[in-house]
Coordinates of C-alpha atoms and ligand atoms in Angstrom, one line a residue:
X295 CA -43.2 -0.5 -5.1
X296 CA -44.0 0.3 -1.9
X297 CA -44.5 1.7 1.9
X298 CA -43.3 0.9 5.4
X299 CA -42.5 1.4 8.5
X300 CA -38.8 0.9 8.1
X301 CA -36.2 3.9 7.7
X302 CA -34.4 3.4 5.6
X303 CA -30.1 4.3 5.2
X304 CA -29.8 8.0 3.3
X305 CA -32.8 8.3 2.4
X306 CA -35.3 11.0 2.6
X307 CA -38.3 9.6 2.8
X308 CA -39.9 13.1 1.8
X309 CA -38.4 12.6 -1.2
X310 CA -38.4 8.9 -1.1
X311 CA -41.5 7.3 -0.7
X312 CA -41.7 3.9 -1.5
X313 CA -38.8 2.2 -2.1
X314 CA -38.1 -0.6 -4.4
X315 CA -38.3 -4.3 -3.9
X316 CA -35.9 -6.8 -4.7
X317 CA -36.4 -10.6 -4.4
X318 CA -33.1 -11.9 -6.3
X319 CA -30.3 -11.3 -7.5
X320 CA -27.2 -12.5 -9.9
X321 CA -23.9 -11.7 -11.0
X322 CA -24.3 -8.0 -12.0
X323 CA -28.0 -7.6 -11.5
X324 CA -30.4 -7.3 -8.9
X325 CA -34.4 -8.5 -10.0
X326 CA -37.8 -7.1 -8.7
X327 CA -40.2 -10.2 -7.2
X328 CA -41.9 -8.7 -11.0
X329 CA -38.7 -10.1 -12.5
X330 CA -37.1 -6.5 -13.1
X331 CA -34.4 -6.4 -14.1
X332 CA -32.1 -3.9 -12.8
X333 CA -27.9 -3.9 -13.3
X334 CA -26.5 -3.2 -9.6
X335 CA -23.4 -0.6 -11.5
X336 CA -23.1 0.2 -7.5
X337 CA -22.1 -3.3 -5.9
X338 CA -25.1 -2.6 -3.8
X339 CA -23.3 0.4 -1.8
X340 CA -19.3 -1.1 -3.1
X341 CA -19.5 -4.2 -1.4
X342 CA -20.7 -6.8 -4.1
X343 CA -17.0 -7.9 -5.8
X344 CA -16.9 -10.9 -8.2
X345 CA -20.4 -10.6 -8.3
X346 CA -24.2 -11.6 -5.8
X347 CA -24.0 -14.8 -5.1
X348 CA -21.0 -16.3 -5.7
X349 CA -20.8 -20.1 -5.5
X350 CA -18.3 -21.1 -3.7
X351 CA -19.0 -18.2 -1.4
X352 CA -22.7 -19.1 -0.9
X353 CA -21.9 -22.7 -1.1
X354 CA -19.5 -22.1 2.0
X355 CA -21.8 -20.3 4.6
X356 CA -24.5 -22.9 3.5
X357 CA -21.6 -25.9 4.6
X358 CA -21.2 -23.4 7.6
X359 CA -23.8 -23.2 9.0
X360 CA -24.7 -27.1 9.6
X361 CA -21.5 -26.8 12.1
X362 CA -21.0 -23.6 13.3
X363 CA -23.6 -20.6 13.8
X364 CA -22.5 -18.6 16.6
X365 CA -19.9 -18.3 19.6
X366 CA -18.0 -15.7 21.5
X367 CA -15.1 -15.1 20.1
X368 CA -13.7 -13.6 23.8
X369 CA -11.6 -17.1 25.0
X370 CA -12.8 -19.2 22.4
X371 CA -11.7 -19.8 18.5
X372 CA -13.0 -22.0 14.7
X373 CA -11.9 -22.6 11.8
X374 CA -12.6 -20.5 9.7
X375 CA -12.1 -17.3 11.5
X376 CA -8.6 -19.2 11.6
X377 CA -8.4 -19.6 7.6
X378 CA -8.9 -16.4 6.7
X379 CA -6.3 -15.1 9.8
X380 CA -3.8 -17.3 7.3
X381 CA -5.3 -16.4 4.3
X382 CA -4.9 -12.3 4.9
X383 CA -1.9 -13.0 6.5
X384 CA -0.6 -14.2 2.7
X385 CA -1.2 -10.8 0.8
X386 CA -1.5 -8.0 3.5
X387 CA 1.2 -5.8 2.4
X388 CA 3.7 -6.5 4.1
X389 CA 4.4 -5.6 8.1
X390 CA 0.6 -6.2 8.8
X391 CA 0.6 -9.5 11.4
X392 CA -2.1 -9.7 13.8
X393 CA -5.9 -9.2 12.9
X394 CA -8.9 -7.8 14.9
X395 CA -12.1 -8.8 13.9
X396 CA -15.6 -6.2 13.8
X397 CA -18.8 -6.0 11.7
X398 CA -18.3 -3.4 9.9
X399 CA -16.6 -0.4 8.1
X400 CA -16.8 1.6 10.6
X401 CA -16.2 -0.6 13.4
X402 CA -12.7 -1.3 11.8
X403 CA -12.2 1.9 11.3
X404 CA -12.7 2.8 15.4
X405 CA -11.8 0.0 16.0
X406 CA -8.5 1.3 14.2
X407 CA -8.7 4.3 16.1
X408 CA -8.6 2.5 19.6
X409 CA -5.9 0.8 18.6
X410 CA -3.9 3.8 17.6
X411 CA -4.5 5.1 21.0
X412 CA -4.1 2.5 22.7
X413 CA -0.3 2.0 21.1
X414 CA 0.5 5.6 22.4
X415 CA -1.2 5.1 25.6
X416 CA 0.4 1.6 26.2
X417 CA 3.9 2.9 25.3
X418 CA 3.7 6.2 27.8
X419 CA 3.6 8.2 25.0
X420 CA 1.0 11.5 25.1
X421 CA 0.2 11.4 21.0
X422 CA -3.9 11.5 21.4
X423 CA -4.4 13.6 17.6
X424 CA -5.7 12.1 14.7
X425 CA -5.1 13.5 11.5
X426 CA -7.2 13.2 8.3
X427 CA -8.7 14.5 5.0
X428 CA -10.3 16.8 3.5
X429 CA -13.3 15.8 2.2
X430 CA -12.4 11.8 3.3
X431 CA -15.6 9.7 4.7
X432 CA -14.5 6.5 6.8
X433 CA -17.8 5.8 8.1
X434 CA -20.6 7.0 10.3
X435 CA -20.4 6.2 13.9
X436 CA -18.9 8.5 16.5
X437 CA -15.1 8.2 15.7
X438 CA -15.5 7.5 12.5
X439 CA -17.6 10.4 11.5
X440 CA -15.1 12.9 13.7
X441 CA -12.7 12.2 11.0
X442 CA -14.9 12.5 8.1
X443 CA -15.4 15.6 6.0
X444 CA -18.1 18.3 7.8
X445 CA -21.3 19.3 6.2
X446 CA -24.4 18.3 5.7
X447 CA -23.8 14.9 6.8
X448 CA -23.3 15.0 10.4
X449 CA -23.8 18.6 10.8
X450 CA -26.6 17.9 13.6
X451 CA -24.0 15.8 15.9
X452 CA -21.5 17.9 15.1
X453 CA -21.4 19.0 19.4
X454 CA -20.6 15.2 20.0
X455 CA -17.9 14.5 17.0
X456 CA -14.1 15.2 18.5
X457 CA -11.1 17.3 16.6
X458 CA -9.1 16.4 14.1
X459 CA -6.3 18.3 12.3
X460 CA -7.4 18.2 8.3
X461 CA -4.9 18.0 5.9
X462 CA -6.1 19.4 2.8
X463 CA -7.1 16.7 -0.2
X464 CA -4.0 16.1 -2.6
X465 CA -5.3 17.1 -5.9
X466 CA -3.8 15.3 -9.2
X467 CA -1.2 17.0 -9.8
X468 CA -0.7 19.4 -7.5
X469 CA 0.1 17.8 -3.8
X470 CA 2.8 19.6 -2.2
X471 CA -0.4 21.5 -0.1
X472 CA -1.1 17.9 1.5
X473 CA 2.8 17.2 2.1
X474 CA 3.5 20.4 3.4
X475 CA 0.1 20.4 5.5
X476 CA 1.0 17.5 7.0
X477 CA 4.5 17.5 7.4
X478 CA 3.5 20.5 10.2
X479 CA 1.6 18.2 11.7
X480 CA 3.3 15.9 12.6
X481 CA 6.0 18.3 13.8
X482 CA 3.6 19.0 16.9
X483 CA 4.8 14.9 18.0
X484 CA 1.8 14.8 19.9
X485 CA -0.6 13.7 16.8
X486 CA -1.2 9.2 16.8
X487 CA -2.3 9.1 13.7
X488 CA -3.2 9.9 9.7
X489 CA -6.2 8.3 8.4
X490 CA -6.3 8.0 4.8
X491 CA -8.8 6.7 1.5
X492 CA -5.2 5.1 -0.2
X493 CA -5.4 6.5 -4.0
X494 CA -9.4 7.4 -3.7
X495 CA -12.0 9.2 -1.2
X496 CA -15.3 7.3 -2.0
X497 CA -18.0 9.0 -0.1
X498 CA -16.8 12.3 -0.5
X499 CA -17.1 11.9 -4.2
X500 CA -14.4 9.7 -5.5
X501 CA -11.6 12.1 -5.9
X502 CA -8.4 10.2 -7.2
X503 CA -5.2 11.0 -6.2
X504 CA -2.0 8.8 -7.9
X505 CA 0.4 6.1 -5.6
X506 CA 3.4 9.1 -5.6
X507 CA 1.4 11.0 -3.9
X508 CA -0.2 8.5 -1.1
X509 CA 4.1 7.0 -1.0
X510 CA 5.2 10.3 0.3
X511 CA 2.5 10.7 2.6
X512 CA 3.0 7.2 4.0
X513 CA 7.0 9.2 4.0
X514 CA 6.1 12.2 5.6
X515 CA 3.9 10.8 8.7
X516 CA 6.9 7.6 9.6
X517 CA 9.9 10.7 9.7
X518 CA 7.6 11.8 12.9
X519 CA 6.8 8.0 14.2
X520 CA 2.3 9.2 13.0
X521 CA 0.6 6.0 12.8
X522 CA -0.2 6.0 9.2
X523 CA -4.0 4.4 9.5
X524 CA -5.5 3.2 5.8
X525 CA -8.8 2.6 5.0
X526 CA -9.4 0.4 2.3
X527 CA -13.2 -0.2 3.3
X528 CA -14.5 0.8 0.2
X529 CA -11.0 0.0 -1.9
X530 CA -9.9 -3.4 -0.8
X531 CA -9.7 -7.2 -2.8
X532 CA -9.1 -4.9 -5.9
X533 CA -11.1 -2.5 -6.6
X534 CA -8.6 -0.1 -7.3
X535 CA -7.1 -2.3 -9.9
X536 CA -4.7 -4.5 -7.0
X537 CA -6.1 -5.8 -3.9
X538 CA -5.2 -3.5 -1.7
X539 CA -5.1 -0.3 -2.9
X540 CA -1.4 0.9 -0.9
X541 CA 0.1 -2.1 -2.8
X542 CA 0.1 0.1 -5.8
X543 CA 2.7 2.7 -4.0
X544 CA 4.2 0.3 -1.9
X545 CA 3.9 1.0 2.0
X546 CA 3.2 -0.9 4.4
X547 CA 0.6 0.7 7.0
X548 CA 0.8 0.4 10.4
X549 CA -3.4 -0.3 10.1
X550 CA -5.4 -1.7 8.0
X551 CA -9.0 -1.4 7.5
X552 CA -10.8 -3.7 5.8
X553 CA -14.8 -4.7 5.1
X554 CA -17.5 -4.8 2.2
X555 CA -15.1 -7.0 -0.7
X556 CA -13.7 -8.9 2.2
X557 CA -17.0 -11.1 2.1
X558 CA -17.4 -10.4 -1.4
X559 CA -19.8 -8.8 -0.2
X560 CA -22.1 -11.7 1.0
X561 CA -22.3 -10.8 4.2
X562 CA -20.9 -8.4 6.7
X563 CA -17.4 -8.6 8.3
X564 CA -14.4 -6.5 9.2
X565 CA -11.2 -6.9 9.9
X566 CA -8.8 -4.2 11.2
X567 CA -4.8 -5.9 10.5
X568 CA -1.6 -4.7 12.9
X569 CA 1.7 -4.7 13.0
X570 CA 3.4 -6.5 15.3
X571 CA 4.3 -3.0 17.7
X572 CA 0.9 -2.0 18.1
X573 CA -0.6 -5.7 18.8
X574 CA 2.7 -5.2 21.7
X575 CA 1.9 -2.0 23.6
X576 CA -1.4 -3.6 24.1
X577 CA 0.8 -7.7 24.7
X578 CA 1.0 -7.7 28.8
X579 CA 0.2 -9.5 31.9
X580 CA -1.8 -5.6 32.8
X581 CA -5.1 -5.9 32.5
X582 CA -5.8 -3.1 31.9
X583 CA -3.8 -2.9 29.1
X584 CA -6.2 -5.1 26.8
X585 CA -7.3 -4.0 23.6
X586 CA -11.4 -3.1 25.1
X587 CA -13.1 -3.7 22.4
X588 CA -16.1 -6.4 21.0
X589 CA -19.1 -6.9 19.7
X590 CA -21.6 -9.7 20.3
X591 CA -21.1 -11.4 16.9
X592 CA -17.3 -10.3 16.3
X593 CA -15.6 -13.7 13.9
X594 CA -19.5 -15.0 13.4
X595 CA -18.8 -18.1 11.7
X596 CA -20.9 -17.8 9.2
X597 CA -19.3 -14.9 8.2
X598 CA -15.8 -16.2 8.4
X599 CA -16.5 -19.2 6.2
X600 CA -18.0 -16.0 3.3
X601 CA -14.2 -14.2 4.6
X602 CA -12.6 -17.9 3.8
X603 CA -14.0 -18.5 0.3
X604 CA -13.0 -15.3 -0.9
X605 CA -9.6 -15.3 -0.4
X606 CA -10.2 -19.2 -2.3
X607 CA -11.5 -17.8 -4.8
X608 CA -8.8 -15.1 -5.5
X609 CA -6.2 -17.9 -4.5
X610 CA -7.8 -19.8 -7.4
X611 CA -9.6 -18.5 -10.2
X612 CA -8.9 -15.2 -12.6
X613 CA -10.0 -12.3 -10.1
X614 CA -7.5 -9.7 -11.3
X615 CA -8.0 -10.6 -15.0
X616 CA -11.3 -9.8 -14.5
X617 CA -10.6 -6.5 -12.8
X618 CA -8.6 -5.3 -15.5
X619 CA -11.2 -6.8 -18.4
X620 CA -13.6 -4.6 -16.6
X621 CA -10.7 -2.0 -16.1
X622 CA -10.6 -1.6 -19.4
X623 CA -14.1 -1.4 -21.0
X624 CA -14.8 1.6 -18.0
X625 CA -11.9 3.0 -19.6
X626 CA -13.2 2.4 -23.1
X627 CA -16.9 4.0 -22.0
X628 CA -15.3 6.4 -20.1
X629 CA -13.7 7.7 -23.5
X630 CA -17.0 7.5 -25.4
X631 CA -17.8 10.5 -22.8
X632 CA -15.3 12.3 -23.4
X633 CA -16.7 14.4 -26.9
X634 CA -19.3 15.4 -24.2
X635 CA -19.2 18.3 -23.1
X636 CA -21.7 17.8 -20.4
X637 CA -19.3 15.6 -18.6
X638 CA -16.6 17.0 -17.2
X639 CA -13.2 15.9 -14.7
X640 CA -13.5 11.9 -16.9
X641 CA -11.5 9.9 -14.7
X642 CA -10.9 6.1 -13.9
X643 CA -8.4 4.9 -10.7
X644 CA -8.9 0.8 -12.0
X645 CA -12.2 -0.8 -12.0
X646 CA -14.3 2.6 -10.6
X647 CA -15.3 5.8 -13.1
X648 CA -16.4 8.9 -12.2
X649 CA -17.3 11.8 -13.5
X650 CA -19.4 15.6 -13.6
X651 CA -22.1 16.8 -14.9
X652 CA -21.7 20.4 -16.3
X653 CA -22.9 23.3 -15.2
X654 CA -25.2 21.4 -12.2
X655 CA -25.1 22.7 -8.9
X656 CA -22.3 21.1 -6.7
X657 CA -22.5 18.5 -4.2
X658 CA -24.7 15.9 -2.0
X659 CA -27.6 17.7 -2.5
X660 CA -27.7 18.5 -5.4
X661 CA -31.0 18.0 -7.6
X662 CA -29.4 16.3 -9.9
X663 CA -28.6 13.2 -8.3
X664 CA -32.2 11.8 -7.2
X665 CA -33.9 12.9 -10.4
X666 CA -30.7 11.5 -12.4
X667 CA -31.3 8.4 -9.8
X668 CA -34.8 6.9 -10.6
X669 CA -34.8 8.3 -14.6
X670 CA -31.8 5.3 -14.9
X671 CA -33.2 3.1 -12.4
X672 CA -36.0 3.3 -15.0
X673 CA -33.9 1.9 -17.3
X674 CA -32.8 -1.2 -15.0
X675 CA -29.2 0.9 -13.8
X676 CA -29.7 1.4 -10.3
X677 CA -26.2 4.0 -9.6
X678 CA -25.9 6.9 -6.5
X679 CA -24.7 10.0 -8.4
X680 CA -23.1 11.8 -4.3
X681 CA -24.6 15.3 -6.3
X682 CA -23.3 16.3 -9.6
X683 CA -20.6 12.7 -9.7
X684 CA -21.7 10.3 -11.4
X685 CA -19.3 7.3 -10.9
X686 CA -19.4 3.6 -11.9
X687 CA -18.3 0.8 -9.7
X688 CA -19.6 -2.5 -10.3
X689 CA -18.6 -6.2 -9.7
X690 CA -15.9 -7.5 -11.9
X691 CA -18.1 -10.0 -13.4
X692 CA -19.6 -7.3 -15.7
X693 CA -19.2 -7.8 -19.5
X694 CA -18.6 -4.9 -21.9
X695 CA -22.2 -4.9 -23.2
X696 CA -23.8 -4.7 -19.6
X697 CA -21.1 -1.5 -19.2
X698 CA -22.5 -0.3 -22.6
X699 CA -25.4 -0.1 -21.9
X700 CA -25.1 1.7 -18.5
X701 CA -23.4 4.3 -20.3
X702 CA -26.1 4.6 -23.2
X703 CA -28.5 5.1 -19.9
X704 CA -26.1 7.1 -18.1
X705 CA -26.3 9.5 -22.0
X706 CA -30.1 8.8 -21.9
X707 CA -30.9 10.2 -18.7
X708 CA -28.5 13.6 -18.8
X709 CA -30.5 13.4 -22.6
X710 CA -34.2 14.2 -20.3
X711 CA -32.9 15.6 -17.1
X712 CA -31.1 18.5 -18.4
X713 CA -34.0 19.3 -21.4
Ligands
PMP861 N1 -14.5 3.8 4.9 C1 -14.8 4.0 3.8 C2 -13.7 4.7 3.2 C3 -15.9 4.0 3.1 O1 -16.4 4.2 2.0 C4 -17.1 3.4 4.3 C5 -18.5 3.0 3.4 N2 -18.8 3.6 2.3 C6 -17.0 3.0 5.3 C7 -15.9 2.9 5.8 C8 -17.7 2.4 6.6 O2 -17.9 1.3 6.1 P1 -19.9 0.3 6.6 O3 -20.5 1.8 5.7 O4 -19.1 -0.4 6.7 O5 -20.0 1.0 7.7

């Protein structure tokens, strides 16, 4: 353990005085400088897909450093970026024709919101209202916090946030209130876009809903010409069992946000894909219709080389089979918890499982979370419960034995915490 002057993300330093140094990682494991191994049960904040340091992705980044490190992306392009574009267009939901690079999940969503507003402005229609789900999380920048749920995370910044139309989150087997509210909100005629996390609201508590509900939400938006933004920052590249969660509903979003698993989790990169009408609305001889967004590192070549290698891994390795195997092992482990009354609302979507610890304080600030996290870490398992919600989101290289170790550790840690 060490202390330093670094201010860490989502960390209350008053309660967590020391950070755990990590020196190495391989597959599903992190390692401290002293050689203690820690199972990465949250895929290092949901980014690592195949496992840490996939050899092809690492080799591609290394090779790229020998050719081109960085170049301004306005007025220039490069082979790794073009390879990512070609690869993504081949696998993305139908209708997505163009893509815009950025650096993080939050920026991919900011870009999506700006594309939507730009589309309506450039087509001469006054639509600027954004609709979003209750309990949503879309990032920590001002625009994405505005679209996300309001709560302790953003209370201090509330004066900076813009108002969005809030749609009730679809509850399992009870999505009608969502459809009704969406229908009413869309009918106002001033809605630019509806944004949602397909199939699973991540940071809001791993709240899951089915593909038919996603399909119906999409249908309602389309019936009212409302742009449908799929925030697949967390779900993309296999987490829900398919490359993109939207595929399970067979829906083509107008705008698709990708980050995290885009590079296999090795290096930051994000992409916002959009349909031809959105690009066309910005395409003009008139410079005022330009899509005004950039950041210094847009489409960094090393990050693009990692993403292109990730696409190659998907093309050439049995990734879906690995995902299926992890999903099946997860189901077995979850099933073993079912008889224990302390674990409730057991649920799974693809490789992700979640449940609540019964009779504990709910909400993100629930004390049980820190306590559980510390006890799991002692046992060599990295999990970050969201309040009383425990979830397991492992990399796809994870074995059944490793998962059994994780769940055994959860039970032991809960035994201690609740004793
Ligand atoms: N959207 C979703 C659905 C996310 O889960 C996240 C991150 N957890 C973000 C956006 C923001 O991504 P980033 O942290 O890379 O900015």
